[in-house]
Coordinates of C-alpha atoms in Angstrom, one line a residue:
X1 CA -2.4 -4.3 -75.2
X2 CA -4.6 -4.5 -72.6
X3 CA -7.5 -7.1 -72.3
X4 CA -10.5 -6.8 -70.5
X5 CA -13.5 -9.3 -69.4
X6 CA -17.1 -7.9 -69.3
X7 CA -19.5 -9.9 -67.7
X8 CA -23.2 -8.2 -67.7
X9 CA -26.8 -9.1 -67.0
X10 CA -30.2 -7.8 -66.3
X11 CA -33.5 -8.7 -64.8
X12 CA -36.7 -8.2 -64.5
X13 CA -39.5 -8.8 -62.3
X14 CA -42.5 -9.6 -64.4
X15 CA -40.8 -9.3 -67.6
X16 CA -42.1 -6.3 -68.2
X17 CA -41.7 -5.2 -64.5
X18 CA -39.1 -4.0 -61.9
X19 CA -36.2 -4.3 -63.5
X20 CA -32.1 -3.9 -63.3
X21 CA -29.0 -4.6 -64.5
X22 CA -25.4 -5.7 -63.1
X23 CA -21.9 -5.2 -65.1
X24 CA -18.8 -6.4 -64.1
X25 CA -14.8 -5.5 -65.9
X26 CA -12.7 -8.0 -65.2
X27 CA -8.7 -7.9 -65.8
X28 CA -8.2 -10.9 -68.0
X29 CA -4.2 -11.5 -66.9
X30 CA -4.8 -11.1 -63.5
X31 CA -8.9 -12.1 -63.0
X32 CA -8.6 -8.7 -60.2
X33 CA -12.3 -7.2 -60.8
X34 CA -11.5 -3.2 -61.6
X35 CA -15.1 -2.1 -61.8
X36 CA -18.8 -2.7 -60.8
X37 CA -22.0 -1.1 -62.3
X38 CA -25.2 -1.7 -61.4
X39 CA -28.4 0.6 -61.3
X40 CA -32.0 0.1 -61.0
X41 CA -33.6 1.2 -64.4
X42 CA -37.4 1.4 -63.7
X43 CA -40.2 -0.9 -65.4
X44 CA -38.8 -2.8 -68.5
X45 CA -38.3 -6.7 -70.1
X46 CA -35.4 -8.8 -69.1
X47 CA -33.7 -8.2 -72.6
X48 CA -33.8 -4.3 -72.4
X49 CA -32.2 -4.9 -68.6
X50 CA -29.3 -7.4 -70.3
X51 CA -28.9 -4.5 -73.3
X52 CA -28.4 -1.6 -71.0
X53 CA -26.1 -3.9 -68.8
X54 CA -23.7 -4.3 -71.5
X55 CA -23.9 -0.9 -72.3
X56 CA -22.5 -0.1 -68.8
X57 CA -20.2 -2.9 -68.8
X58 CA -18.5 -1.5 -72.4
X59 CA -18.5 2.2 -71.4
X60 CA -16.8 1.1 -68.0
X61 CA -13.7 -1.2 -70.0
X62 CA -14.1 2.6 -72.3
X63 CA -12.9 4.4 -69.4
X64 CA -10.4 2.3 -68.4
X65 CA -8.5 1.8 -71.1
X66 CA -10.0 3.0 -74.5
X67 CA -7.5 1.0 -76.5
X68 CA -8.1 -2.7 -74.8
X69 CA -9.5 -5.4 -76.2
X70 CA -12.7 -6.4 -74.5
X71 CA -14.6 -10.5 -74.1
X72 CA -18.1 -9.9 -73.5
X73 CA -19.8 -12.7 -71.5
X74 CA -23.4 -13.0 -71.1
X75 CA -25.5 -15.8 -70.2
X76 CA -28.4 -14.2 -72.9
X77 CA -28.1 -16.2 -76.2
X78 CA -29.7 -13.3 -77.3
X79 CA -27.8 -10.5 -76.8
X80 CA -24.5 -12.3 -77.9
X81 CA -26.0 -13.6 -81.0
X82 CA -27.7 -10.4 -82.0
X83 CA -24.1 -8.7 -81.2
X84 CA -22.5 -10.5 -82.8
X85 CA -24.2 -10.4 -86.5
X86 CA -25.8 -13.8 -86.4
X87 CA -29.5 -12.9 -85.1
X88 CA -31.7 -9.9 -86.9
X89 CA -32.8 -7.6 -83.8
X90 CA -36.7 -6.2 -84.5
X91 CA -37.6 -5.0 -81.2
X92 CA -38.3 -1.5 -80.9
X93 CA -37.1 -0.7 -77.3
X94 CA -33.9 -3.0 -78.6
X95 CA -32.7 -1.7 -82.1
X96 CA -30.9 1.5 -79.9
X97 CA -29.6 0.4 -77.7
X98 CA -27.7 -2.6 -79.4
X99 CA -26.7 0.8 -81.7
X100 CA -25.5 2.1 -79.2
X101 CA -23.2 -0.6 -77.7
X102 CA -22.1 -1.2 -80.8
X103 CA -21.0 2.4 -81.7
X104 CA -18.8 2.5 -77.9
X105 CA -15.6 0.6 -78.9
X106 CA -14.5 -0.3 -82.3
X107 CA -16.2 -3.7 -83.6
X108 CA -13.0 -5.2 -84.3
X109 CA -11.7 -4.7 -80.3
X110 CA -15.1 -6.3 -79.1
X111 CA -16.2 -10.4 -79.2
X112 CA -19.1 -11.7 -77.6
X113 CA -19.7 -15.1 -75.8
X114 CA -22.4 -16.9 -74.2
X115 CA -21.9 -19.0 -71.2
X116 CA -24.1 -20.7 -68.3
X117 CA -26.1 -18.9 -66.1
X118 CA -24.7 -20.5 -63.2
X119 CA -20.7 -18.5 -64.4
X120 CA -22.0 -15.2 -64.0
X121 CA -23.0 -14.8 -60.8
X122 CA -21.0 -11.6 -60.2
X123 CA -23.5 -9.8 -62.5
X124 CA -26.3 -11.6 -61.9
X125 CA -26.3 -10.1 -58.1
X126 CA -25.5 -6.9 -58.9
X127 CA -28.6 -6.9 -61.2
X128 CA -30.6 -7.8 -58.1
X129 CA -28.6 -5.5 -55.8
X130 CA -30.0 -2.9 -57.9
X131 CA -33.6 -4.2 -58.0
X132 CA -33.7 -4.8 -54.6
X133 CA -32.7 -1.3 -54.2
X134 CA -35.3 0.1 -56.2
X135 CA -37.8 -1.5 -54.5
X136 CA -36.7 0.6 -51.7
X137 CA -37.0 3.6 -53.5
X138 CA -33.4 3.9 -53.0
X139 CA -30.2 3.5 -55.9
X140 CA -27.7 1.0 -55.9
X141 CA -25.1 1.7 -53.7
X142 CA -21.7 0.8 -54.6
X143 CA -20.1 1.0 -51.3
X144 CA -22.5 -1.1 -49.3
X145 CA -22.5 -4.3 -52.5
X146 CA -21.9 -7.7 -51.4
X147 CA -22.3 -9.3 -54.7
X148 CA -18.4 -9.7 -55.3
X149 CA -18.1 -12.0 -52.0
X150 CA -21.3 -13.7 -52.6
X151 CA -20.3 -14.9 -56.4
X152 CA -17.4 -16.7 -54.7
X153 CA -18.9 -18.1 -51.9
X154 CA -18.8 -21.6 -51.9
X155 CA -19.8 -23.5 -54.6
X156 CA -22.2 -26.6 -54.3
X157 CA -21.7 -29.3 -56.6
X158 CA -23.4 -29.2 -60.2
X159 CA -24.9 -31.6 -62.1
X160 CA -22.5 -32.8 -64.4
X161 CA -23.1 -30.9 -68.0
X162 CA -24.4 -33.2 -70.8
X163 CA -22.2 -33.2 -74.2
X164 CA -25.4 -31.4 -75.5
X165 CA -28.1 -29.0 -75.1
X166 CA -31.1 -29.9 -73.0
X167 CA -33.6 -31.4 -74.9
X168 CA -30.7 -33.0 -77.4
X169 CA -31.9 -36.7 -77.4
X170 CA -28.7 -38.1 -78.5
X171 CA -26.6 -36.4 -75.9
X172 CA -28.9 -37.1 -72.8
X173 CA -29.2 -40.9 -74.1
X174 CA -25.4 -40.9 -73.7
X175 CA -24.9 -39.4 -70.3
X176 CA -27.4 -41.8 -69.0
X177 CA -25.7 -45.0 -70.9
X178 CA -22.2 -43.5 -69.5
X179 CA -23.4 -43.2 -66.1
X180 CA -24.8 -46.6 -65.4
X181 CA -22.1 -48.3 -67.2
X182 CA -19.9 -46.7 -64.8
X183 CA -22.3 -48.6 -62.1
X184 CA -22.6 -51.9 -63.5
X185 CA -20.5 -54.8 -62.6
X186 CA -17.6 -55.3 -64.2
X187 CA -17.8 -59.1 -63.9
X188 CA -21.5 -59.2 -65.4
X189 CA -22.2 -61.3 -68.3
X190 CA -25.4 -59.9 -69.4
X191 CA -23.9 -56.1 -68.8
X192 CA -24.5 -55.8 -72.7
X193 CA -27.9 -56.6 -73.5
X194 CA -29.5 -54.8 -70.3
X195 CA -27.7 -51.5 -71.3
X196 CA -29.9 -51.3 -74.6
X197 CA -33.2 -51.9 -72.5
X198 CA -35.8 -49.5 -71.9
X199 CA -35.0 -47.7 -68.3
X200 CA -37.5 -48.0 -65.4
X201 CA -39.9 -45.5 -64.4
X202 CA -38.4 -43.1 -61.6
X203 CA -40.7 -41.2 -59.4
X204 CA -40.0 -37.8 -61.3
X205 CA -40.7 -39.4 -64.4
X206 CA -44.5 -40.7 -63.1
X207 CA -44.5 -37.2 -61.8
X208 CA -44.1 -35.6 -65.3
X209 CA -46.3 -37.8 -66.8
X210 CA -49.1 -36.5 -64.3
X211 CA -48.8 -33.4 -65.5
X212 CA -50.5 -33.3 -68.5
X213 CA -51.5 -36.8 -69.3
X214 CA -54.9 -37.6 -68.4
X215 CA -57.3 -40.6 -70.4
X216 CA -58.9 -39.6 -73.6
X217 CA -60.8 -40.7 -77.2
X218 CA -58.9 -41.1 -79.7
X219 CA -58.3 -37.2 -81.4
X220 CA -61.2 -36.4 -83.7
X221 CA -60.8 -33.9 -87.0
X222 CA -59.0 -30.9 -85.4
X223 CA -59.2 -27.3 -87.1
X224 CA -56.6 -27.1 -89.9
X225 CA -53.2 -25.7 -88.8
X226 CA -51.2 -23.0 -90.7
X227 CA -48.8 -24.2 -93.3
X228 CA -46.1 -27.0 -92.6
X229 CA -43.0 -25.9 -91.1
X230 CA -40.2 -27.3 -91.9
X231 CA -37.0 -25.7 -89.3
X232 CA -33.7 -27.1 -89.8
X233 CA -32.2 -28.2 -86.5
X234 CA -30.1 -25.4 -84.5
X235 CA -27.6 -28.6 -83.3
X236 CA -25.6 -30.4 -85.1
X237 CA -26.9 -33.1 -87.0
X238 CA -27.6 -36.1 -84.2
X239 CA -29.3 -39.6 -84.9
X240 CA -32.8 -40.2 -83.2
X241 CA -33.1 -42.7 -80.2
X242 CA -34.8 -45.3 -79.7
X243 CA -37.4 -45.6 -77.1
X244 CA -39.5 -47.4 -75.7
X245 CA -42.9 -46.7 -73.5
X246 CA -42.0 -46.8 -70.0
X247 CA -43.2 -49.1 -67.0
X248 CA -44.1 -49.2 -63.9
X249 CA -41.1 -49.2 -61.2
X250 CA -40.5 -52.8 -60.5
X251 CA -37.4 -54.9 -59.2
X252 CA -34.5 -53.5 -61.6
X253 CA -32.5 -55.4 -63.7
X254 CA -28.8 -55.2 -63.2
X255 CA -27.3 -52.1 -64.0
X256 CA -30.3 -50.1 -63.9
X257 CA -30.8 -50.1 -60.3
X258 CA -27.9 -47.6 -59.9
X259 CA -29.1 -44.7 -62.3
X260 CA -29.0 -41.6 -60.5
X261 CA -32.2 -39.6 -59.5
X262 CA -32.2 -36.7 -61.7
X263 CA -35.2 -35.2 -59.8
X264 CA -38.2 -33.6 -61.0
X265 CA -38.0 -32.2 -64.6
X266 CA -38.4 -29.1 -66.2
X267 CA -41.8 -29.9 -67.8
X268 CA -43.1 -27.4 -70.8
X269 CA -46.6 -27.4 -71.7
X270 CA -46.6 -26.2 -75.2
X271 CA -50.0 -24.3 -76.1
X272 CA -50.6 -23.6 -79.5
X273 CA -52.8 -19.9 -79.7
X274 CA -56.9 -20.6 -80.4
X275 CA -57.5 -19.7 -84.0
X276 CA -57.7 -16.3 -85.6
X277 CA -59.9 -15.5 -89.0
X278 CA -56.5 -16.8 -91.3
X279 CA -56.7 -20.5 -89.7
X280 CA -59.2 -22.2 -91.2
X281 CA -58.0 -20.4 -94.6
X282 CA -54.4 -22.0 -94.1
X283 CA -53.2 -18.6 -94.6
X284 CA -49.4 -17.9 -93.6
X285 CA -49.5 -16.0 -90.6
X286 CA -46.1 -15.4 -88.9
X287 CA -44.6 -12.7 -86.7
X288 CA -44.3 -10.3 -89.8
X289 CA -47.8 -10.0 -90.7
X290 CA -51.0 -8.2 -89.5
X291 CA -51.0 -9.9 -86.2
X292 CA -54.8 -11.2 -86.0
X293 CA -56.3 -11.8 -82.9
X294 CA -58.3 -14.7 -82.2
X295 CA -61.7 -15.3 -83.4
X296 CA -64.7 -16.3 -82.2
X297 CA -64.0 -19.8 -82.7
X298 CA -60.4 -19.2 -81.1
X299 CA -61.9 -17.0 -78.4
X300 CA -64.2 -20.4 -77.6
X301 CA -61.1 -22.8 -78.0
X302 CA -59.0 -20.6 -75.6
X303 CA -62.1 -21.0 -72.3
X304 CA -62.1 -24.4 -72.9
X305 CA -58.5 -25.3 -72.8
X306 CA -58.6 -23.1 -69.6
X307 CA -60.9 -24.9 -67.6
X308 CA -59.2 -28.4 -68.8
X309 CA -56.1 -26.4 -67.2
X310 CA -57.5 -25.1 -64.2
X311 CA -59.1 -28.9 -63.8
X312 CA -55.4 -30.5 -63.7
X313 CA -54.1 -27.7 -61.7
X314 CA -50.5 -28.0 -62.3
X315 CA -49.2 -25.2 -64.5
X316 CA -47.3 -23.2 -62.0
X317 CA -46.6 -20.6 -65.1
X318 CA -47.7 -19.2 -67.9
X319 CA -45.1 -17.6 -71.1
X320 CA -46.5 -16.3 -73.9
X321 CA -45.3 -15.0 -77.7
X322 CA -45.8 -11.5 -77.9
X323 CA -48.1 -12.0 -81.0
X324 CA -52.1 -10.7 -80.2
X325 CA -53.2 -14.1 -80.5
X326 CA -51.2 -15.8 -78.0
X327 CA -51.1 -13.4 -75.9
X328 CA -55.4 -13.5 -75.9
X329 CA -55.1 -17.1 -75.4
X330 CA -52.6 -16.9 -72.6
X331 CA -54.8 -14.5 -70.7
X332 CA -57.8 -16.5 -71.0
X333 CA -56.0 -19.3 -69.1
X334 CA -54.2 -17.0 -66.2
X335 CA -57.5 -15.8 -65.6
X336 CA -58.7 -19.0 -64.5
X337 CA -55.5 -20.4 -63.0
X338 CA -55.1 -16.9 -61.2
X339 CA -51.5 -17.0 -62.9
X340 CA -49.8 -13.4 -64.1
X341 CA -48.4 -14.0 -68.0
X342 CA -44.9 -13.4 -69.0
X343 CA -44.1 -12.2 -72.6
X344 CA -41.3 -14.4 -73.9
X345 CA -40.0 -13.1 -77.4
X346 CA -38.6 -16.0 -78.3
X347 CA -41.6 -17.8 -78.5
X348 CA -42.4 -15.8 -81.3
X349 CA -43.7 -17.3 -84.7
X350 CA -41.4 -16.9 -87.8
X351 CA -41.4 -13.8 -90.0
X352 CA -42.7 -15.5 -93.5
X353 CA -41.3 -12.2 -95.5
X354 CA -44.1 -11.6 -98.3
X355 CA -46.1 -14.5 -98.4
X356 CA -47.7 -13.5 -95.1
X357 CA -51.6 -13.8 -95.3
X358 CA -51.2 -16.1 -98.8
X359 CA -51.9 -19.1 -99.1
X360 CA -49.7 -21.8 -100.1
X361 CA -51.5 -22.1 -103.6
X362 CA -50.8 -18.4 -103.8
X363 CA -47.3 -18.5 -102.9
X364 CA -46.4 -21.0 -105.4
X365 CA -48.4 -18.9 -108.1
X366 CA -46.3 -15.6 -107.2
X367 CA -43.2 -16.6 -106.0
X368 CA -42.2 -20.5 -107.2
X369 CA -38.4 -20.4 -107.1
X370 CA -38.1 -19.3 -103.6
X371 CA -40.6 -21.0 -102.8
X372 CA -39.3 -24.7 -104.0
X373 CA -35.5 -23.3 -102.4
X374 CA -38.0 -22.4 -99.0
X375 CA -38.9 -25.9 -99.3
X376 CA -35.8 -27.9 -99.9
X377 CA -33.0 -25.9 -97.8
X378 CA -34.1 -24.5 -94.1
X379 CA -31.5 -22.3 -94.5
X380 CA -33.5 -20.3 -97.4
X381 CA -35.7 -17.0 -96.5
X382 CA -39.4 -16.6 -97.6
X383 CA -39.5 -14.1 -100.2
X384 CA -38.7 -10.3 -99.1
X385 CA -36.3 -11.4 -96.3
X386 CA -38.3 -13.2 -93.8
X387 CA -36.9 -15.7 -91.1
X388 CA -35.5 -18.9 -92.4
X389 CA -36.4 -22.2 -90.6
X390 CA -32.9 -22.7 -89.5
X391 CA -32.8 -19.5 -87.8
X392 CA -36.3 -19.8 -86.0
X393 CA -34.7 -23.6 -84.8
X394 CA -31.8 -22.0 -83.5
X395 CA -33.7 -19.5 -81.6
X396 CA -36.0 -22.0 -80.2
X397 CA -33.1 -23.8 -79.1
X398 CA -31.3 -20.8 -77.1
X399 CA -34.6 -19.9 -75.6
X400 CA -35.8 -23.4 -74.5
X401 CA -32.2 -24.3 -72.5
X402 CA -32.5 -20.8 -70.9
X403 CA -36.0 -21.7 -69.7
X404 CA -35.0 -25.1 -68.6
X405 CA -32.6 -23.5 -66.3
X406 CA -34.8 -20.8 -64.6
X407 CA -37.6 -23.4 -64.2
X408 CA -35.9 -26.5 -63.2
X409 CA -38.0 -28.8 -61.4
X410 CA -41.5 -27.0 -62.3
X411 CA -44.4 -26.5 -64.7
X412 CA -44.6 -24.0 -67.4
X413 CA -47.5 -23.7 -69.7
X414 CA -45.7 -21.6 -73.5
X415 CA -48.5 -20.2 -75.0
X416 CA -46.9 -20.1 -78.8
X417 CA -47.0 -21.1 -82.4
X418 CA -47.0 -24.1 -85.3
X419 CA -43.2 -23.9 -85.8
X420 CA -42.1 -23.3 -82.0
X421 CA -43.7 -26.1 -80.9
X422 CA -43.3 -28.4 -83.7
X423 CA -39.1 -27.4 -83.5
X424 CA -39.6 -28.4 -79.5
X425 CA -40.9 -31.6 -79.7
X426 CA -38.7 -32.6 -82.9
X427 CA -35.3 -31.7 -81.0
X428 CA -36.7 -33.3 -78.0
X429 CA -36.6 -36.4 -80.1
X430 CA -33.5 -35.9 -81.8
X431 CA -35.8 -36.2 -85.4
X432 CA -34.4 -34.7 -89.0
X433 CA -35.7 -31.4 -90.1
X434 CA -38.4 -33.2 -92.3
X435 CA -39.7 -35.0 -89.7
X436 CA -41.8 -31.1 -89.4
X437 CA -43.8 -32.4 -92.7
X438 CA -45.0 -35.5 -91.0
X439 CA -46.4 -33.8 -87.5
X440 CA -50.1 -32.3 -87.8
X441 CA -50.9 -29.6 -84.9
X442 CA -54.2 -28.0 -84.2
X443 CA -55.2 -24.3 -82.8
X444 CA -55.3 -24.8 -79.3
X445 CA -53.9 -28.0 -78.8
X446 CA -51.6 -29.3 -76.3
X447 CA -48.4 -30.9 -76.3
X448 CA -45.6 -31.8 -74.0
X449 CA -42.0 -32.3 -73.0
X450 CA -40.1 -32.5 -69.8
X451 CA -36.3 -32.0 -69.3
X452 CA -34.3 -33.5 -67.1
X453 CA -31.1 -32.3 -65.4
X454 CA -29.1 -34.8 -67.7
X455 CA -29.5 -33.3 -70.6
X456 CA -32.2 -35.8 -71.6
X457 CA -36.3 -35.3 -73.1
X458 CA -39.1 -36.9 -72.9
X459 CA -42.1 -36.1 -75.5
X460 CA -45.1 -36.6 -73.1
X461 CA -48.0 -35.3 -75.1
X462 CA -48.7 -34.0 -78.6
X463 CA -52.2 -32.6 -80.4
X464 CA -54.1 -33.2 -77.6
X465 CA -57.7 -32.1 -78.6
X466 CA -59.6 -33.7 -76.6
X467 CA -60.8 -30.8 -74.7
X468 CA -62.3 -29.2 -77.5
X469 CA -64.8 -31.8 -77.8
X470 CA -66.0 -31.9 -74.2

């Protein structure tokens, strides 16, 4: 029997905006590519673009040989985990067409697998072959594609890959350890001790603290958040590290001196959406819900977290949850940073099933055994099938090491939620799943974190409220 490799991606340019896709079949004996798709598809989101590229990458291995086995490879965590069963798919323009792939080859001849951006070039050029195209007014033209020659043009040398995601304190901490024990001395008696200190100040790191953290007052009452979160981590289970507040560049100890410059970060602003009329109630209010917009008060709290923004002037840009209330909030700061908003769906808040718009007290009235399971395991659902905690972790996961890929090295303000950003900061810190209970996090606050190309985190700010009060 016959095996085939699909690789397939999709793009867009504003996300919604111009957008394309690139598929790619592969002979998996031989590596020989046997067919390239590609067409420009008009004004969509990157995920429909990725969809509608494995469509065409599926039909093409159908053609070929109907009977063949086919490995789908995508560098979308969330096409691969929706395909394969793990992830629920709820977007509209989505639900048909991951029907549709799924109805092209027999389930049992099709697995899915995600892998690095930086491994599918192939159909990440074809994808832009076909935008560029249609920016022309023109259609992707086979004949004239270089994207073949270009995917194997030389390579430069990449960063090596940490043992864990980005963000995943534990595996970052031990890249760094590895590579400056592999620059110390070997003849140096105090090699030990010096590897446990706290590591010096590098130029990006002062540059990602610049970024967001300026002098203020100690944080006064804030407005009362929605109901504790409490995600289970999408990793595996990994020990926090310790830290220690860093200082200023001086003459390094031995061992240190050596540590190689990891540049500047991938630094994400998180943004937590102004408040809406179920805030102050302490009302559950997820993505399943009414979807409030903001009100007065959260109309007020979005203006002034603008101007603090526009003041610092060093968001480069702006993602928001497709939720009304982030999406409000998000525009009220592009307008004064003169910044266009991207709608990232997996920024979105969790789906709380049937207790959304109750309150905690009213949950435990109506529904007290899920809700002690809810509680206790973040692998149970809300009542009526909502999203559990582990799921929404794992999600945040896939979506924050795709975003520290495609903005390496620059500022992005997230516009999101309670348990987005609370599931950042705690696997930025490498902190248990109840760590969520112990983290209180305002409408319209900010927080921090910048990644580094090491794998490694750094938790820069958290509830910072300050503007609010000016």
């Amino acid at each position: 029997m016959r095996e085939f490799i699909v690789e397939a991606d999709g793009g867009s340019r504003g996300n919604p905006g111009p957008a394309g896709y690139g598929s790619v079949v592969i002979d998996a004996a031989t590596g020989e590519t046997l067919v390239e798709r590609a067409e420009y598809i008009g004004v969509a989101t990157n995920n429909v673009a990725e969809y509608r590229g494995l469509v065409a990458g599926l039909r093409a291995a159908r053609e070929l040989d109907p009977s063949a086995t086919v490995r789908v490879r995508m560098d979308s965590k969330l096409v691969v985990e929706q395909m394969s069963g793990r992830w629920k798919i709820k977007h509209p323009d989505m639900k048909p067409l991951a029907a549709e792939a799924a109805r092209i080859l027999p389930p049992e001849q099709v697995t899915y697998e995600w892998m690095p951006r930086e491994r599918n070039k192939h159909a990440d050029r074809l994808a832009n072959e076909a935008m560029d195209a249609g920016k022309r007014g023109e259609q992707w033209d086979a004949g004239a594609s270089r994207a073949e020659l270009d995917a194997r043009g030389p390579a430069t040398p990449a960063a090596p890959e940490p043992s864990g995601p980005p963000g995943d304190a534990t595996a970052g901490a031990a890249k760094a350890r590895e590579a400056l024990a592999r620059s110390r001395p070997a003849a140096d008696p105090t090699a030990d001790a010096v590897q446990e200190k706290p590591m010096t100040t590098t130029d990006a790191d002062l540059r990602a603290a610049r970024t967001v953290a300026t002098p203020a007052p100690a944080p006064a009452p804030a407005p009362a958040s929605a109901p504790a979160a409490s995600p289970a981590s999408a990793q595996a289970s990994a020990s926090p590290v310790d830290s220690a507040p860093a200082t200023p560049a001086v003459a390094p100890s031995v061992g240190w001196g050596a540590a190689p410059d990891l540049g500047a970060p991938a630094t994400f602003v998180l943004l937590r959406h102004g408040e809406t009329p179920l805030t102050p109630q302490k009302r559950f209010s997820g993505s399943g819900g009414t979807d409030p917009s903001l009100s007065d008060v959260g109309r007020e709290q979005a203006e002034r977290v603008a101007a603090t923004l526009a003041r610092r002037g060093t968001v480069q840009h702006i993602l928001a949850s497709p939720l009304a209330r982030t999406r409000e909030t998000a525009a009220a700061v592009a307008a004064r940073l003169g910044l266009e908003v991207t709608v990232e769906d997996g920024l979105i808040e969790t789906d709380f099933g049937a207790w959304e718009g109750l309150t905690f007290g009213e949950v435990r009235e109506r529904h007290p055994e899920d809700l002690n399971a809810w509680l206790a395991d973040p692998e149970a659902e809300p009542t009526g099938g909502g999203e559990s905690f582990a799921a929404t972790a794992t999600r945040i996961a896939a979506t924050r090491d795709r975003l520290v890929e495609e903005y390496a090295g620059r500022t992005v303000l997230l516009v999101t939620h309670v348990t987005p950003i609370k599931t950042f900061v705690r696997l930025a810190l490498g902190a248990p799943s109840e760590s969520l209970f112990r983290m209180e996090l305002s409408a319209a606050s900010l927080s921090a974190v910048a990644y580094y190309a090491d794998g490694n985190a750094s938790v820069r700010l958290f509830n910072d409220t300050s503007h609010l009060r000016s």
